XYZ file of C-alpha atoms in Angstrom:
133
model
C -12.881 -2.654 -10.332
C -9.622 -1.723 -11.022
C -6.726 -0.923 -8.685
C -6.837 2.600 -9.410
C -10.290 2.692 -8.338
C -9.650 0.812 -5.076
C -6.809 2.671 -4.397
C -8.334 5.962 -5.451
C -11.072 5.015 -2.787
C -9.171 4.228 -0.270
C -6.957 7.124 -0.285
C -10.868 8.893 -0.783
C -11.699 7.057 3.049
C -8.628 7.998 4.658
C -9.458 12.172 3.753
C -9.635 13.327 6.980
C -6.591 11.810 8.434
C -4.406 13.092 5.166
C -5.698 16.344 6.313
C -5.098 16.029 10.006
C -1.542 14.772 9.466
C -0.729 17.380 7.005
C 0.500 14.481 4.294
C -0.049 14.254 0.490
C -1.027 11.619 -1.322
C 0.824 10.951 -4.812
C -1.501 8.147 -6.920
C 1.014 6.553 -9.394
C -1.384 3.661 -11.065
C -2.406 2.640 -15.042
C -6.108 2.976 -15.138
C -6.299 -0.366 -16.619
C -4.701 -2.415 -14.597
C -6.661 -4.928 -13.004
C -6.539 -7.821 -10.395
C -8.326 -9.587 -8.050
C -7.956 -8.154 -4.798
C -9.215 -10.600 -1.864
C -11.246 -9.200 1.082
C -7.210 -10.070 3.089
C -5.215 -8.281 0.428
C -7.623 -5.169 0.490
C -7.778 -4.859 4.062
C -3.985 -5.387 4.298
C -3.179 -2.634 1.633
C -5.762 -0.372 3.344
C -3.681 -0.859 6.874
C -0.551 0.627 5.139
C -1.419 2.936 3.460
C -3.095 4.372 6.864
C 0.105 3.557 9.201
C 2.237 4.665 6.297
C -0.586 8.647 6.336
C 0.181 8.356 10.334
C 3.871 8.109 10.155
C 5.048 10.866 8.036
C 5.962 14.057 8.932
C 3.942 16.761 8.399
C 4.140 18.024 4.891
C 5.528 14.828 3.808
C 4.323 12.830 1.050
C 2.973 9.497 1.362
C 3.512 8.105 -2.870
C 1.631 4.791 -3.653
C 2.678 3.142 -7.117
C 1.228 0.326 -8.916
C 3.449 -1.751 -11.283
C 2.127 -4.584 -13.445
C 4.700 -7.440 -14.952
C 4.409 -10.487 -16.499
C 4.145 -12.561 -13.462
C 2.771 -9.925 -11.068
C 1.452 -6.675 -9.679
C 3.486 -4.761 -7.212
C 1.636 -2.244 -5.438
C 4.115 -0.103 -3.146
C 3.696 2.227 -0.341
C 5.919 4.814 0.322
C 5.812 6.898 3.643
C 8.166 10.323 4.677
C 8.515 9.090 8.206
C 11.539 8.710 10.137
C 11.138 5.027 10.707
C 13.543 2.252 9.506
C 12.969 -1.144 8.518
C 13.943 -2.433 11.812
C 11.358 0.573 13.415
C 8.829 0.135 11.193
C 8.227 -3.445 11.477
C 9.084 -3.767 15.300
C 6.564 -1.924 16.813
C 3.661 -1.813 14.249
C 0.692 -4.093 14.532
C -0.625 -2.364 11.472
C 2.537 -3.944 10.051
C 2.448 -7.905 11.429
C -1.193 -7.841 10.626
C -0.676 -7.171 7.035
C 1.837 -9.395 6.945
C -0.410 -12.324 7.873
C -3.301 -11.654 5.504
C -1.231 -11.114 2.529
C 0.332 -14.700 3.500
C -3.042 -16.076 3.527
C -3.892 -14.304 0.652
C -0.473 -15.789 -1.058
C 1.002 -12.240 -1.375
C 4.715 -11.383 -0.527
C 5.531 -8.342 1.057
C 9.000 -6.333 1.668
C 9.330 -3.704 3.669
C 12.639 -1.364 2.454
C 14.494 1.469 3.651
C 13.656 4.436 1.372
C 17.064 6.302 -0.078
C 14.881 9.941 0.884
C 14.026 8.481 3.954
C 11.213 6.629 4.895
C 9.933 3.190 4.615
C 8.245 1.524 1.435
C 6.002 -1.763 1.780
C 6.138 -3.228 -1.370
C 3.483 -5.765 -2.197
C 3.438 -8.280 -4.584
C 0.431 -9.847 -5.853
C 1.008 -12.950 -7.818
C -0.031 -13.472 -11.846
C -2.075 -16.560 -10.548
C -4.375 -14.722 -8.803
C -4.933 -11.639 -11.338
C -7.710 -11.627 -13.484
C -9.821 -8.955 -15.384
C -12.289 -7.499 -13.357
């Protein structure tokens, strides 16, 4: 599978709340990229991307963007909300239990103030543990 298709079917799962929050969802992802995606990482970019749907304002956008390099993939989530940095990490479980798996999973995350407003989690997934699906 590749991450366009997880993504895509996440985002696909998460339908109802996109529509109940008023939010879009902008896809920004290479069909061919590929890695492997543990069980932690999965579950941990499938908590963002919901907090990130549940914080926006209403007829924000909610952009998710997948960049592969030569010693990683960076998958980053992008949210309209009014949260900072400091907001968006302090009161979130969403957000400390995301943290954890991708440490497990031997995944950096950083979570950054966006220059539109907002907050993006940007996730990087290490070359060592990419591989074609």
């Amino acid at each position: 599978m590749t991450i366009q298709q997880f993504l895509t079917a996440t985002i696909d799962e998460h339908r109802p709340t996109i529509r109940s929050q008023g939010v879009e969802v902008d896809l920004d992802c290479d069909h061919d990229i590929t890695a492997v995606l543990t069980p932690d990482v999965r579950c941990a970019v499938d908590l963002l991307l919901f907090h990130a749907i549940e914080c926006s304002t209403t007829g924000g956008t909610v952009s998710v963007s997948v960049v592969q390099t030569s010693t990683d993939v960076n998958i980053e989530i992008a949210d309209s909300s009014d949260l900072s940095v400091e907001s968006a990490c302090a009161g979130s479980i969403a957000v400390a239990r995301a943290t954890r798996q991708l440490r497990i999973a031997g995944c950096s995350m950083k979570v950054l103030n966006c220059p539109q407003g907002g907050v993006a989690y940007s996730i990087n997934v290490p070359r060592l543990a990419r591989a074609a699906a």
